[in-house]
Coordinates of C-alpha atoms in Angstrom, one line a residue:
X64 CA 100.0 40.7 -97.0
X65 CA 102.7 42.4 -99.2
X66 CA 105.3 40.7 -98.2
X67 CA 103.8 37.2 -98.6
X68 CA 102.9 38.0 -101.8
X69 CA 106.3 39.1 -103.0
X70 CA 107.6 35.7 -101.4
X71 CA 105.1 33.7 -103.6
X72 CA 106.3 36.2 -107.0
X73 CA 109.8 35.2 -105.5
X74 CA 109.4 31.7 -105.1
X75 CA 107.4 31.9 -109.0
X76 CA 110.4 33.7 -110.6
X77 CA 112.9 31.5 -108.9
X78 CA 111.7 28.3 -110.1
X79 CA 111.0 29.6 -113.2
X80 CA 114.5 30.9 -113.7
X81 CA 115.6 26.5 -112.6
X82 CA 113.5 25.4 -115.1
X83 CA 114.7 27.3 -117.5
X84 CA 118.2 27.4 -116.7
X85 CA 120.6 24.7 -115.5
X86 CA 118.3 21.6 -116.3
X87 CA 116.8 21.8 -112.6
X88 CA 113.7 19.9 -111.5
X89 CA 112.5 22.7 -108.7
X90 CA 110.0 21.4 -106.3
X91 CA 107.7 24.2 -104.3
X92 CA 107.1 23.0 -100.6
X93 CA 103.7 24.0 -100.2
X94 CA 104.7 23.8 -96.4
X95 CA 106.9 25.7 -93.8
X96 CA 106.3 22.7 -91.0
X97 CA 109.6 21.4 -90.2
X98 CA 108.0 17.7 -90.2
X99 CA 106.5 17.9 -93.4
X100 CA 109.4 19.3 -94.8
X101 CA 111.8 16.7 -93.5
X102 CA 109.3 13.7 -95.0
X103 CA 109.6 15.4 -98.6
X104 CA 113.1 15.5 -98.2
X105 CA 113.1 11.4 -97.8
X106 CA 110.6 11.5 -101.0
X107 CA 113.0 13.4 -103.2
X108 CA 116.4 13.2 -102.0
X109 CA 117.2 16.7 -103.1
X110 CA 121.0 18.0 -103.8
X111 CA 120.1 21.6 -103.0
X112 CA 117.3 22.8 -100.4
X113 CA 117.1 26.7 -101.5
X114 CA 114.6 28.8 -98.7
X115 CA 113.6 32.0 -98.6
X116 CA 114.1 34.3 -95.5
X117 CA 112.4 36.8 -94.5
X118 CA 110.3 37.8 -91.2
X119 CA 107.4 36.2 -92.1
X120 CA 107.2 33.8 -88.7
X121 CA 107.4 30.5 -90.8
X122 CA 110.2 32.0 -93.1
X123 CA 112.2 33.5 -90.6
X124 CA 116.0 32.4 -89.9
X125 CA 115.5 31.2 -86.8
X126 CA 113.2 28.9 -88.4
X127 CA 114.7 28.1 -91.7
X128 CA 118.0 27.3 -89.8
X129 CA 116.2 24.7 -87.5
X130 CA 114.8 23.1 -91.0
X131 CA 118.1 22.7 -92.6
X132 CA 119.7 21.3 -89.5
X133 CA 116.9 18.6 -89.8
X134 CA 117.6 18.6 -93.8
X135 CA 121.0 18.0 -93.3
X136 CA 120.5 15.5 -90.6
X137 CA 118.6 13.1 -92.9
X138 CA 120.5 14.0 -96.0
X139 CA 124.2 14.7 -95.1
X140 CA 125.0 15.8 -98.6
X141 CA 122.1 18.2 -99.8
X142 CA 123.8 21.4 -99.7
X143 CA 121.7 24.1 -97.7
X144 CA 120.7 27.6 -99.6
X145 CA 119.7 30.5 -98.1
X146 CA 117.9 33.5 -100.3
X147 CA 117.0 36.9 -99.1
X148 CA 116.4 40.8 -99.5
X149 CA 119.4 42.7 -98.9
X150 CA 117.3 45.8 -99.5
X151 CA 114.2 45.4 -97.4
X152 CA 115.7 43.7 -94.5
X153 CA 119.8 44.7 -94.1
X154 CA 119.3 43.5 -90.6
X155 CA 118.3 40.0 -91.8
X156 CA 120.9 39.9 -94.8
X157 CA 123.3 40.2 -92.0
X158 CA 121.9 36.7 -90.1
X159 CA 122.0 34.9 -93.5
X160 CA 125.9 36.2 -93.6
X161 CA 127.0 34.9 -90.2
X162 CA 125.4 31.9 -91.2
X163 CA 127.5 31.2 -94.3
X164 CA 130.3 32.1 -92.0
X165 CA 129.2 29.9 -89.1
X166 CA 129.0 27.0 -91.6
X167 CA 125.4 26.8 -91.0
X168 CA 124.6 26.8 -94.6
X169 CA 126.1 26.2 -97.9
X170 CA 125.8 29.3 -99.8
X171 CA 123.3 32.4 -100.0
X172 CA 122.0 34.8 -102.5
X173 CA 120.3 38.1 -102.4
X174 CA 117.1 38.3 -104.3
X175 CA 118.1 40.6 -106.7
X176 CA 120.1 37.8 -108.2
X177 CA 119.6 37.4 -112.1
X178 CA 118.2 33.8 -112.4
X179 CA 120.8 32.4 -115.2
X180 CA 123.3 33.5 -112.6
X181 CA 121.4 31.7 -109.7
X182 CA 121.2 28.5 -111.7
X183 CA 124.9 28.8 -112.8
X184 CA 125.9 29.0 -109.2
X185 CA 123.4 26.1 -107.8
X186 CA 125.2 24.0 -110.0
X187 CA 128.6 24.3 -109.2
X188 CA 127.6 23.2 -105.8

């Protein structure tokens, strides 16, 4: 229960920080399905998808890698954004690494990212 709960004060303070900074309009998925995902994706033809990692079994890599190669097989040009704890899970901040390097995704960020910084970076891509 922790950890979801810090994902959903995560997700909060990220698309708090987009709102505020970048002119951003941040959607929430209120799903991890893979389907649903890939049909609001169609609906809002988004530049960035930015997910959260973690081991929670619907945010995990393994997962949230299978939803951006679906992403990017709809929507060739949305750039792919992986965010996660470096300090909680070094194990899993090394995945998210190899799969910048692997060309998997686009960029990543650690969660202890200040937000102006975050938005800064999101759009450069």
């Amino acid at each position: 229960m922790q950890s979801e709960y810090r994902t959903s004060l995560q997700a909060e303070g990220v698309l708090s920080a987009l709102k505020k900074n970048g002119g951003f309009i941040p959607y929430k998925l209120s799903t991890s399905k893979t389907s649903d995902i890939i049909v609001d994706c169609k609906a809002l033809e988004p530049d960035i998808v930015l997910m959260a990692v973690s081991y929670l079994p619907e945010k995990a890599i393994e997962n949230s890698l299978a939803i951006s190669n679906a992403v990017r097989d709809e929507h060739p040009k949305c750039k792919i954004v992986f965010l996660g704890d470096e300090n909680s899970f070094s194990e899993l901040a090394e995945k998210i690494v190899s799969a910048m390097q692997d060309k998997k995704i686009d960029t990543f960020f650690y969660s202890s990212i200040d937000g102006k910084y975050l938005a800064a970076v999101l759009s450069s891509l």
